[in-house]
Short mmCIF file of C-alpha atoms and ligand atoms in Angstrom, two decimals:
data_model
loop_
_atom_site.label_atom_id
_atom_site.label_comp_id
_atom_site.label_asym_id
_atom_site.label_seq_id
_atom_site.Cartn_x
_atom_site.Cartn_y
_atom_site.Cartn_z
CA MET A 1 87.10 90.73 71.44
CA LEU A 2 87.70 91.31 75.19
CA ARG A 3 83.84 91.54 76.28
CA VAL A 4 82.68 92.08 80.21
CA GLU A 5 79.46 90.42 81.70
CA PRO A 6 78.36 92.06 85.00
CA ASN A 7 76.49 89.97 87.27
CA ALA A 8 73.19 90.43 88.65
CA ALA A 9 74.63 91.70 92.19
CA THR A 10 76.79 94.77 92.10
CA LEU A 11 79.86 92.56 92.37
CA GLY A 12 81.22 90.72 90.03
CA ALA A 13 81.51 90.54 86.23
CA THR A 14 83.14 87.59 83.87
CA ILE A 15 85.55 88.09 81.20
CA HIS A 16 85.02 86.80 77.67
CA GLY A 17 87.72 86.49 74.83
CA LEU A 18 90.92 86.96 76.91
CA ASP A 19 93.67 83.63 76.54
CA LEU A 20 96.04 83.99 79.39
CA ARG A 21 98.62 81.57 77.65
CA GLN A 22 99.64 85.04 75.76
CA PRO A 23 100.22 88.70 76.86
CA MET A 24 97.41 90.87 77.67
CA THR A 25 97.57 93.94 75.14
CA ASP A 26 98.11 97.18 76.55
CA ALA A 27 94.17 97.94 75.62
CA GLU A 28 93.21 94.61 77.28
CA PHE A 29 95.19 94.99 80.40
CA ARG A 30 93.29 99.07 80.64
CA ALA A 31 90.20 97.06 80.18
CA VAL A 32 90.88 94.54 82.84
CA LEU A 33 91.95 97.40 85.13
CA ARG A 34 88.80 99.17 84.51
CA ALA A 35 86.27 96.36 85.74
CA LEU A 36 88.35 95.44 88.15
CA GLY A 37 87.37 99.05 89.72
CA GLN A 38 84.17 98.82 88.75
CA TYR A 39 83.17 94.66 89.61
CA ALA A 40 85.98 93.97 92.23
CA VAL A 41 85.75 89.95 91.23
CA LEU A 42 86.43 88.81 87.80
CA ARG A 43 85.94 85.74 86.91
CA LEU A 44 87.62 84.47 83.46
CA PRO A 45 86.30 80.73 82.41
CA ASN A 46 88.09 77.85 81.04
CA GLN A 47 91.96 78.84 81.27
CA HIS A 48 93.90 76.14 80.82
CA LEU A 49 97.27 77.40 82.03
CA HIS A 50 100.76 76.69 82.88
CA PRO A 51 101.46 78.58 86.84
CA ARG A 52 103.70 80.56 84.97
CA ASP A 53 101.36 82.60 82.75
CA VAL A 54 99.33 83.02 86.21
CA ALA A 55 102.65 84.12 87.63
CA ALA A 56 103.06 86.39 84.37
CA PHE A 57 99.54 87.75 83.99
CA SER A 58 99.49 88.41 87.69
CA ARG A 59 102.83 90.51 87.43
CA ARG A 60 101.02 93.01 85.06
CA PHE A 61 99.01 94.39 88.07
CA GLY A 62 102.38 94.83 90.70
CA ARG A 63 104.89 93.06 92.63
CA VAL A 64 103.93 89.25 93.41
CA GLN A 65 104.64 88.93 97.12
CA THR A 66 106.38 85.36 97.33
CA SER A 67 105.51 82.80 100.27
CA VAL A 68 107.11 84.64 103.65
CA SER A 69 107.16 81.00 104.91
CA GLY A 70 109.04 79.61 101.52
CA LYS A 71 106.90 76.37 101.63
CA TYR A 72 103.84 76.32 99.61
CA HIS A 73 104.92 77.34 96.64
CA HIS A 74 104.98 75.96 92.67
CA ALA A 75 108.49 74.30 92.01
CA GLU A 76 108.10 75.47 88.50
CA ALA A 77 107.13 79.54 89.18
CA PRO A 78 108.38 80.15 92.86
CA GLU A 79 105.73 83.24 92.61
CA VAL A 80 102.79 80.93 92.53
CA GLY A 81 101.61 79.60 96.21
CA ILE A 82 99.82 76.46 96.59
CA LEU A 83 96.28 76.31 98.59
CA SER A 84 95.61 72.80 98.40
CA ASN A 85 93.62 69.79 101.26
CA ILE A 86 95.68 67.38 99.35
CA VAL A 87 98.43 65.02 101.06
CA GLN A 88 101.21 63.56 99.12
CA ASP A 89 103.15 60.95 101.43
CA GLY A 90 102.08 62.33 104.88
CA VAL A 91 103.02 66.16 104.00
CA ASN A 92 100.23 69.08 102.58
CA ILE A 93 101.15 70.11 99.01
CA GLY A 94 99.72 73.22 99.69
CA ILE A 95 98.15 75.39 102.38
CA PRO A 96 95.45 73.23 103.57
CA ASP A 97 92.96 76.41 105.77
CA ALA A 98 94.14 79.43 104.05
CA GLY A 99 91.24 82.30 104.17
CA GLN A 100 88.72 80.33 106.04
CA ASP A 101 86.97 83.43 107.51
CA TRP A 102 86.12 86.94 106.67
CA HIS A 103 89.54 88.75 106.12
CA THR A 104 91.49 91.11 103.40
CA ASP A 105 94.65 89.62 102.87
CA MET A 106 97.59 91.58 103.64
CA SER A 107 96.01 94.59 105.15
CA TYR A 108 98.50 93.76 108.06
CA THR A 109 101.13 95.28 105.50
CA ALA A 110 102.33 98.70 105.72
CA THR A 111 102.08 98.02 101.33
CA ARG A 112 98.69 96.77 101.17
CA GLY A 113 97.05 93.96 99.03
CA PHE A 114 96.05 94.52 95.79
CA ILE A 115 95.05 92.26 94.52
CA ASN A 116 94.81 87.96 94.80
CA VAL A 117 94.95 85.73 91.15
CA LEU A 118 93.47 82.32 91.93
CA HIS A 119 93.33 79.46 89.21
CA ALA A 120 90.91 76.58 90.00
CA VAL A 121 93.23 73.31 88.90
CA GLN A 122 90.90 70.98 91.34
CA VAL A 123 87.18 71.84 92.61
CA PRO A 124 86.05 69.32 95.21
CA MET A 125 82.48 68.24 93.98
CA ARG A 126 79.45 66.36 96.08
CA ASP A 127 76.02 65.24 94.15
CA GLY A 128 76.90 67.71 91.21
CA GLN A 129 77.28 70.92 93.08
CA PRO A 130 80.77 72.48 93.52
CA LEU A 131 82.09 72.26 96.82
CA GLY A 132 84.64 75.31 98.56
CA ASN A 133 83.02 78.33 97.59
CA THR A 134 84.65 81.66 98.26
CA LEU A 135 82.38 84.56 99.58
CA PHE A 136 82.65 87.91 98.58
CA ALA A 137 81.66 91.30 100.80
CA ASP A 138 81.31 94.44 98.58
CA MET A 139 82.68 97.66 100.50
CA ARG A 140 81.80 99.95 98.27
CA ALA A 141 78.38 99.57 99.05
CA ALA A 142 79.00 98.95 102.99
CA TYR A 143 80.24 102.25 102.99
CA ASP A 144 77.85 103.87 100.30
CA ALA A 145 74.82 102.39 102.90
CA LEU A 146 76.72 103.61 106.12
CA PRO A 147 74.54 106.55 107.85
CA ASP A 148 75.95 110.15 107.66
CA GLU A 149 76.86 109.72 110.54
CA TRP A 150 79.08 107.12 110.72
CA LYS A 151 80.47 108.50 107.25
CA ARG A 152 81.65 111.98 109.06
CA ARG A 153 82.31 109.83 111.98
CA ILE A 154 84.94 107.63 110.48
CA GLU A 155 86.75 110.37 107.87
CA GLY A 156 90.00 110.55 109.05
CA LEU A 157 90.61 107.79 111.84
CA THR A 158 92.41 104.60 111.33
CA ALA A 159 92.86 101.64 112.32
CA THR A 160 95.76 98.69 113.03
CA HIS A 161 95.85 95.59 111.45
CA ASP A 162 97.64 92.59 112.94
CA PHE A 163 98.29 89.40 111.49
CA ASN A 164 98.14 87.97 114.74
CA VAL A 165 94.56 88.44 115.04
CA PHE A 166 93.55 86.01 112.54
CA TRP A 167 96.46 83.72 113.03
CA GLN A 168 95.14 83.03 116.97
CA ASN A 169 91.38 82.96 115.55
CA MET A 170 92.58 79.59 113.33
CA VAL A 171 95.04 78.69 116.65
CA ASN A 172 91.28 78.82 119.07
CA ARG A 173 89.94 76.75 116.38
CA PRO A 174 88.96 73.27 117.63
CA GLY A 175 90.83 70.88 115.50
CA SER A 176 93.40 73.65 114.67
CA THR A 177 97.05 72.35 114.06
CA ARG A 178 98.33 75.54 113.77
CA PRO A 179 100.75 76.18 116.36
CA PRO A 180 100.76 79.93 117.92
CA LEU A 181 103.05 82.35 116.30
CA THR A 182 106.55 82.18 117.71
CA PRO A 183 107.83 86.16 119.35
CA ALA A 184 109.92 85.86 116.13
CA GLU A 185 107.80 85.08 113.61
CA ARG A 186 105.86 88.22 115.12
CA ALA A 187 108.11 90.09 114.39
CA LYS A 188 108.62 89.57 111.01
CA ARG A 189 105.25 91.09 110.44
CA PRO A 190 104.63 94.05 112.36
CA PRO A 191 101.51 95.48 112.36
CA ALA A 192 100.45 98.56 110.45
CA THR A 193 97.96 101.45 110.31
CA HIS A 194 95.44 102.48 107.42
CA PRO A 195 93.18 104.81 107.15
CA LEU A 196 89.12 103.71 107.26
CA VAL A 197 87.88 105.29 104.09
CA LEU A 198 89.97 105.01 101.64
CA ARG A 199 89.75 106.39 97.10
CA HIS A 200 90.06 103.36 95.17
CA PRO A 201 93.13 103.59 92.75
CA ILE A 202 91.00 102.77 90.25
CA SER A 203 87.45 104.18 90.67
CA GLY A 204 87.96 106.91 92.97
CA ASP A 205 84.84 105.85 95.14
CA ARG A 206 85.09 106.00 98.38
CA VAL A 207 85.23 102.51 100.10
CA LEU A 208 85.18 101.01 103.87
CA TYR A 209 88.71 99.45 104.13
CA CYS A 210 88.37 97.47 107.87
CA ASN A 211 87.96 93.69 108.44
CA PRO A 212 87.60 91.65 111.27
CA GLY A 213 90.21 89.31 110.16
CA TYR A 214 92.69 91.75 110.97
CA ALA A 215 91.67 95.21 112.06
CA GLU A 216 92.11 95.20 116.00
CA ARG A 217 92.24 98.59 117.00
CA ILE A 218 90.74 102.47 115.89
CA ASN A 219 93.10 105.07 116.32
CA GLY A 220 92.85 107.96 118.56
CA VAL A 221 89.52 106.90 120.38
CA SER A 222 89.41 105.01 123.75
CA ASP A 223 89.67 101.53 123.81
CA ALA A 224 86.14 101.08 124.72
CA GLU A 225 84.85 103.37 121.97
CA SER A 226 87.50 101.17 119.36
CA THR A 227 85.74 97.74 120.65
CA ALA A 228 82.39 99.35 119.84
CA MET A 229 83.01 101.23 116.40
CA LEU A 230 84.40 97.77 115.76
CA ASP A 231 81.82 95.96 116.28
CA PHE A 232 79.38 98.29 114.55
CA LEU A 233 81.55 98.27 111.30
CA PHE A 234 82.53 94.89 110.80
CA GLN A 235 78.38 93.65 111.56
CA HIS A 236 77.31 96.26 109.08
CA GLN A 237 79.98 95.27 106.81
CA LEU A 238 79.06 90.94 106.80
CA GLN A 239 75.63 92.09 106.19
CA PRO A 240 74.45 89.42 103.44
CA ARG A 241 72.83 91.92 101.07
CA PHE A 242 76.90 92.78 100.34
CA HIS A 243 77.71 89.53 99.43
CA HIS A 244 78.65 87.59 96.35
CA ALA A 245 79.53 83.94 96.55
CA HIS A 246 81.45 82.71 93.32
CA HIS A 247 81.18 78.80 92.82
CA TRP A 248 84.12 77.63 91.04
CA GLN A 249 84.69 75.70 87.41
CA VAL A 250 88.14 73.89 86.66
CA GLY A 251 89.82 76.59 84.34
CA ASP A 252 88.55 79.10 86.37
CA LEU A 253 90.57 82.24 86.48
CA LEU A 254 89.39 84.96 89.30
CA LEU A 255 91.34 88.08 90.01
CA TRP A 256 89.52 90.15 92.84
CA ASP A 257 90.24 93.23 94.13
CA HIS A 258 91.31 93.25 97.85
CA LEU A 259 91.14 97.18 98.17
CA SER A 260 87.21 97.26 97.73
CA THR A 261 86.49 93.50 99.15
CA LEU A 262 86.62 91.49 101.99
CA HIS A 263 86.66 87.16 101.31
CA ASN A 264 85.73 83.90 103.10
CA ALA A 265 86.96 80.76 102.14
CA ILE A 266 84.11 78.20 102.67
CA ALA A 267 85.54 74.69 103.98
CA ASP A 268 82.67 72.25 103.52
CA TYR A 269 84.33 69.57 102.02
CA THR A 270 86.17 66.94 103.37
CA ALA A 271 89.43 65.15 102.70
CA ALA A 272 88.31 63.03 100.46
CA GLU A 273 87.20 65.81 98.19
CA PRO A 274 90.08 67.75 96.78
CA ARG A 275 91.13 71.20 96.28
CA LEU A 276 93.48 72.72 94.47
CA MET A 277 94.37 76.48 93.59
CA HIS A 278 97.54 78.54 92.54
CA ARG A 279 97.87 81.48 93.52
CA CYS A 280 99.75 84.67 93.11
CA GLN A 281 99.38 87.68 95.75
CA VAL A 282 100.13 91.41 93.98
CA MET A 283 100.83 94.18 96.03
CA ALA A 284 99.25 97.45 95.99
CA ASP A 285 102.35 99.28 94.99
CA GLN A 286 102.23 99.94 91.80
CA VAL A 287 98.54 100.85 91.30
CA PHE A 288 98.88 103.92 93.60
CA SER A 289 102.19 105.16 91.83
CA PRO A 290 101.43 108.27 90.08
CA GLU A 291 103.26 106.34 86.81
CA PHE A 292 101.14 104.00 86.97
CA GLN A 293 97.99 106.22 87.73
CA HIS A 294 99.01 108.22 84.61
CA GLN A 295 99.75 104.99 82.52
CA TRP A 296 97.04 103.44 82.52
CA LEU A 297 94.42 105.11 84.25
CA ASP A 298 94.12 108.84 83.46
CA ALA A 299 94.26 108.50 79.32
CA ALA A 300 90.84 107.27 78.22
C1 OGA B 401 93.40 83.55 98.99
C2 OGA B 401 91.90 83.30 100.17
C3 OGA B 401 90.43 81.61 99.33
C4 OGA B 401 89.67 80.19 98.21
O1 OGA B 401 93.71 82.76 98.43
O2 OGA B 401 93.55 85.24 99.93
O3 OGA B 401 91.48 83.49 101.22
O4 OGA B 401 88.58 80.36 98.35
N1 OGA B 401 91.34 82.18 99.30
O5 OGA B 401 90.90 79.57 98.53
MN1 MN B 402 93.01 85.66 101.80
#
């Protein structure tokens, strides 16, 4: 029997009673979707999965984004990307520095990201404690905590999100090996515009959809006002009271809702402490479609 055990914080729950080597039943899928709408970050511990199982599970939620660069995907399951600091024969086996600052995946694409699915294969440990935590920030709570005046001010406004904002911040870090994007690479990822206030497709709640990783401009206001508003919103949404830290264990399958969270991968481990994650990124195409809403969310 599937059981949802909420964390003490508003964000996060553990799901017991599912073995993802088997396909979920419709009832299980509904229960996972509801839990996702309510808790946003779901941990399924002790999952012993082939990357193909990770892909099959992820596909239930929508279109899985395949790697844009064609690099770092699993040979037996191309939808599965590899995040890792492991180097074999002088070559990185995965993206070594993914997500190492606050951001929301795929906010820079016209179809936003919906969920990430990460399966922990190797977790760095030191003195019995896991390293490489992933931090989350709750954007439903952040919206709710906005002063009324700000809720009114941002209702109906949009922000432009650009992949290059995050990329360039990484390039500028001391010791970075990332080259700046070429014009051709930038052209492949044109900026996208999204409302600042989003009605969540599962919970129906309002969430603040904005993140310091990619949001670069609030539209319809002056440059100075856009900068001042973004400064306020970034500072507001990053307050520790909205945070939840996930401490990884090998075998954790973590799925999280991008529409209502930010996340940040903490790089507190060294090259001698290997970390290996298998990842599927699912786009928010199907979750906003009327058919999906009707089939999975309207019915009791
Ligand atoms: C991601 C990401 C976090 C992590 O997969 O999008 O940011 O902890 N990763 O690896
Ligand atoms: Mn990310």
